[in-house]
PDB file of C-alpha atoms in Angstrom:
ATOM      1  CA  MET A   1     -24.125  30.279 179.625  1.00 48.00           C
ATOM      2  CA  THR A   2     -20.623  31.610 180.096  1.00 50.00           C
ATOM      3  CA  THR A   3     -18.315  30.838 182.917  1.00 50.00           C
ATOM      4  CA  ALA A   4     -15.636  32.945 184.384  1.00 48.00           C
ATOM      5  CA  PRO A   5     -12.085  31.725 183.857  1.00 49.00           C
ATOM      6  CA  ARG A   6     -10.614  29.942 186.774  1.00 46.00           C
ATOM      7  CA  ALA A   7      -8.005  31.667 188.816  1.00 45.00           C
ATOM      8  CA  ALA A   8      -4.570  29.993 188.689  1.00 43.00           C
ATOM      9  CA  MET A   9      -3.825  28.072 191.822  1.00 42.00           C
ATOM     10  CA  PRO A  10      -1.010  29.713 193.794  1.00 43.00           C
ATOM     11  CA  ALA A  11       2.146  27.691 194.180  1.00 47.00           C
ATOM     12  CA  GLN A  12       2.489  26.093 197.493  1.00 52.00           C
ATOM     13  CA  PRO A  13       5.255  27.979 199.227  1.00 53.00           C
ATOM     14  CA  ASP A  14       6.855  24.943 200.923  1.00 67.00           C
ATOM     15  CA  ALA A  15       6.368  22.472 198.045  1.00 79.00           C
ATOM     16  CA  PRO A  16       9.413  20.197 197.817  1.00 85.00           C
ATOM     17  CA  THR A  17      11.410  19.627 194.704  1.00 91.00           C
ATOM     18  CA  SER A  18      11.272  16.121 193.298  1.00 93.00           C
ATOM     19  CA  ALA A  19      14.702  15.391 194.662  1.00 95.00           C
ATOM     20  CA  GLU A  20      13.664  16.557 198.248  1.00 95.00           C
ATOM     21  CA  LEU A  21      10.572  14.482 197.987  1.00 96.00           C
ATOM     22  CA  LEU A  22      12.544  11.432 196.827  1.00 97.00           C
ATOM     23  CA  ALA A  23      14.956  11.960 199.770  1.00 96.00           C
ATOM     24  CA  ARG A  24      12.045  12.106 202.239  1.00 96.00           C
ATOM     25  CA  VAL A  25      10.428   9.027 200.718  1.00 97.00           C
ATOM     26  CA  LEU A  26      13.685   7.049 200.994  1.00 98.00           C
ATOM     27  CA  ALA A  27      14.289   8.208 204.567  1.00 97.00           C
ATOM     28  CA  SER A  28      10.710   7.175 205.633  1.00 97.00           C
ATOM     29  CA  LEU A  29      11.114   3.718 203.977  1.00 98.00           C
ATOM     30  CA  ASP A  30      14.443   3.261 205.744  1.00 97.00           C
ATOM     31  CA  ASP A  31      13.001   4.450 209.104  1.00 96.00           C
ATOM     32  CA  ASP A  32      10.225   1.781 208.778  1.00 97.00           C
ATOM     33  CA  LYS A  33      12.618  -1.027 207.867  1.00 97.00           C
ATOM     34  CA  ALA A  34      11.431  -1.422 204.339  1.00 97.00           C
ATOM     35  CA  GLU A  35      13.695  -3.886 202.498  1.00 97.00           C
ATOM     36  CA  GLU A  36      15.322  -3.937 199.004  1.00 97.00           C
ATOM     37  CA  ILE A  37      14.645  -0.311 198.284  1.00 97.00           C
ATOM     38  CA  VAL A  38      15.227   0.530 194.699  1.00 96.00           C
ATOM     39  CA  GLN A  39      15.006   4.008 193.136  1.00 95.00           C
ATOM     40  CA  ILE A  40      14.426   4.503 189.388  1.00 94.00           C
ATOM     41  CA  ASP A  41      14.995   7.842 187.657  1.00 93.00           C
ATOM     42  CA  LEU A  42      12.067   8.389 185.236  1.00 92.00           C
ATOM     43  CA  ARG A  43      13.050  11.910 184.196  1.00 91.00           C
ATOM     44  CA  GLY A  44      13.011  12.056 180.376  1.00 87.00           C
ATOM     45  CA  LYS A  45      11.504   8.565 180.176  1.00 87.00           C
ATOM     46  CA  SER A  46       7.931   9.057 181.445  1.00 86.00           C
ATOM     47  CA  SER A  47       5.633  12.070 182.165  1.00 89.00           C
ATOM     48  CA  ILE A  48       3.951  10.239 185.105  1.00 91.00           C
ATOM     49  CA  ALA A  49       6.687  11.112 187.666  1.00 94.00           C
ATOM     50  CA  ASP A  50      10.330  12.021 188.057  1.00 95.00           C
ATOM     51  CA  TYR A  51      11.204   8.969 190.242  1.00 96.00           C
ATOM     52  CA  MET A  52       9.797   5.593 191.043  1.00 96.00           C
ATOM     53  CA  VAL A  53      10.673   3.809 194.298  1.00 97.00           C
ATOM     54  CA  ILE A  54      10.121   0.151 194.822  1.00 97.00           C
ATOM     55  CA  ALA A  55      10.419  -1.497 198.331  1.00 98.00           C
ATOM     56  CA  SER A  56       9.357  -4.591 200.153  1.00 98.00           C
ATOM     57  CA  GLY A  57       7.847  -5.266 203.568  1.00 97.00           C
ATOM     58  CA  ARG A  58       8.036  -8.697 205.258  1.00 96.00           C
ATOM     59  CA  SER A  59       4.237  -9.073 205.632  1.00 96.00           C
ATOM     60  CA  SER A  60       0.920  -7.610 204.609  1.00 96.00           C
ATOM     61  CA  ARG A  61       0.763  -5.768 207.899  1.00 96.00           C
ATOM     62  CA  GLN A  62       4.210  -4.212 207.429  1.00 97.00           C
ATOM     63  CA  VAL A  63       3.503  -3.186 203.837  1.00 97.00           C
ATOM     64  CA  ALA A  64       0.344  -1.377 204.943  1.00 96.00           C
ATOM     65  CA  ALA A  65       2.094   0.209 207.933  1.00 96.00           C
ATOM     66  CA  ILE A  66       5.044   1.384 205.835  1.00 97.00           C
ATOM     67  CA  SER A  67       2.659   2.905 203.317  1.00 97.00           C
ATOM     68  CA  GLU A  68       0.437   4.572 205.868  1.00 96.00           C
ATOM     69  CA  LYS A  69       3.343   6.072 207.737  1.00 97.00           C
ATOM     70  CA  LEU A  70       4.915   7.436 204.461  1.00 97.00           C
ATOM     71  CA  ALA A  71       1.659   9.179 203.632  1.00 96.00           C
ATOM     72  CA  GLU A  72       1.319  10.600 207.051  1.00 96.00           C
ATOM     73  CA  ARG A  73       4.930  12.005 206.969  1.00 96.00           C
ATOM     74  CA  LEU A  74       4.454  13.532 203.514  1.00 95.00           C
ATOM     75  CA  LYS A  75       1.263  15.180 204.712  1.00 95.00           C
ATOM     76  CA  GLU A  76       2.976  16.447 207.920  1.00 94.00           C
ATOM     77  CA  ASP A  77       6.145  17.644 206.264  1.00 94.00           C
ATOM     78  CA  TYR A  78       4.779  19.094 203.006  1.00 94.00           C
ATOM     79  CA  ARG A  79       0.994  19.156 203.370  1.00 93.00           C
ATOM     80  CA  LEU A  80       0.950  16.676 200.474  1.00 92.00           C
ATOM     81  CA  SER A  81      -2.083  14.437 200.291  1.00 91.00           C
ATOM     82  CA  CYS A  82      -1.049  11.215 198.583  1.00 93.00           C
ATOM     83  CA  LYS A  83      -3.316   8.961 196.593  1.00 94.00           C
ATOM     84  CA  MET A  84      -3.012   5.370 197.801  1.00 95.00           C
ATOM     85  CA  GLU A  85      -4.257   2.110 196.358  1.00 95.00           C
ATOM     86  CA  GLY A  86      -4.036  -1.424 197.796  1.00 94.00           C
ATOM     87  CA  LYS A  87      -3.577  -0.641 201.431  1.00 90.00           C
ATOM     88  CA  ASP A  88      -6.558  -2.839 202.494  1.00 90.00           C
ATOM     89  CA  THR A  89      -5.012  -6.098 201.166  1.00 90.00           C
ATOM     90  CA  GLY A  90      -1.374  -5.081 201.848  1.00 89.00           C
ATOM     91  CA  ASP A  91       0.049  -7.220 199.028  1.00 95.00           C
ATOM     92  CA  TRP A  92       1.017  -4.247 196.859  1.00 97.00           C
ATOM     93  CA  VAL A  93       0.447  -0.662 197.813  1.00 97.00           C
ATOM     94  CA  LEU A  94       0.877   2.176 195.327  1.00 97.00           C
ATOM     95  CA  ILE A  95       1.471   5.637 196.728  1.00 97.00           C
ATOM     96  CA  ASP A  96       1.208   8.506 194.301  1.00 96.00           C
ATOM     97  CA  ALA A  97       3.147  11.408 195.806  1.00 95.00           C
ATOM     98  CA  GLY A  98       3.167  13.461 192.626  1.00 92.00           C
ATOM     99  CA  ASP A  99       6.729  13.612 191.382  1.00 94.00           C
ATOM    100  CA  VAL A 100       7.536  10.318 193.106  1.00 97.00           C
ATOM    101  CA  ILE A 101       5.575   7.045 192.697  1.00 97.00           C
ATOM    102  CA  VAL A 102       6.162   4.472 195.445  1.00 98.00           C
ATOM    103  CA  HIS A 103       5.345   0.777 195.275  1.00 98.00           C
ATOM    104  CA  VAL A 104       5.525  -1.277 198.429  1.00 98.00           C
ATOM    105  CA  PHE A 105       5.154  -5.018 197.977  1.00 97.00           C
ATOM    106  CA  ARG A 106       5.242  -8.256 199.900  1.00 97.00           C
ATOM    107  CA  PRO A 107       8.308 -10.140 198.530  1.00 97.00           C
ATOM    108  CA  GLU A 108       6.319 -12.784 196.690  1.00 97.00           C
ATOM    109  CA  VAL A 109       4.174 -10.275 194.911  1.00 97.00           C
ATOM    110  CA  ARG A 110       7.189  -8.133 194.016  1.00 96.00           C
ATOM    111  CA  GLU A 111       8.946 -11.158 192.526  1.00 95.00           C
ATOM    112  CA  PHE A 112       5.901 -11.962 190.468  1.00 96.00           C
ATOM    113  CA  TYR A 113       5.470  -8.518 188.905  1.00 94.00           C
ATOM    114  CA  GLN A 114       9.192  -7.620 188.553  1.00 92.00           C
ATOM    115  CA  LEU A 115       8.626  -3.885 188.057  1.00 91.00           C
ATOM    116  CA  GLU A 116      12.320  -3.188 188.277  1.00 89.00           C
ATOM    117  CA  LYS A 117      12.923  -5.198 185.054  1.00 88.00           C
ATOM    118  CA  MET A 118      10.188  -3.184 183.280  1.00 86.00           C
ATOM    119  CA  TRP A 119      11.454   0.307 184.249  1.00 82.00           C
ATOM    120  CA  MET A 120      15.237   0.073 184.742  1.00 73.00           C
ATOM    121  CA  PRO A 121      17.543   0.385 181.708  1.00 69.00           C
ATOM    122  CA  ALA A 122      19.033  -2.888 180.464  1.00 61.00           C
ATOM    123  CA  GLY A 123      22.083  -3.834 182.355  1.00 56.00           C
ATOM    124  CA  ALA A 124      21.450  -1.359 185.163  1.00 59.00           C
ATOM    125  CA  ALA A 125      21.937  -2.559 188.731  1.00 54.00           C
ATOM    126  CA  ALA A 126      19.372  -1.848 191.395  1.00 50.00           C
ATOM    127  CA  ARG A 127      20.522   0.840 193.892  1.00 47.00           C
TER     128      ARG A 127
END
């Protein structure tokens, strides 16, 4: 049995650059009052994404709401369907937006995992 080669998927005409996507993510987090927003440049360090963003919400409800609203905005603005994990519990939500990976935590959970220390270069200050 032979199969025909798959046609290449056409590029999405309004697909954002990773920098544009990062700017939209940061604006959405700011609009929804996320706290302690940190962006980490992963270019040249990892193939998973170009940027990682870490932010906090004050409660499980706010963490879930921030995450849901971010996914809605990216879908509306760029027709980008994000993969999301952890929204049901609201302790730590991971949003995979392709070139930008977003983690939204409750403060206690963020302190426990300390992702910034794992990914930021030694001696770098959070932005």
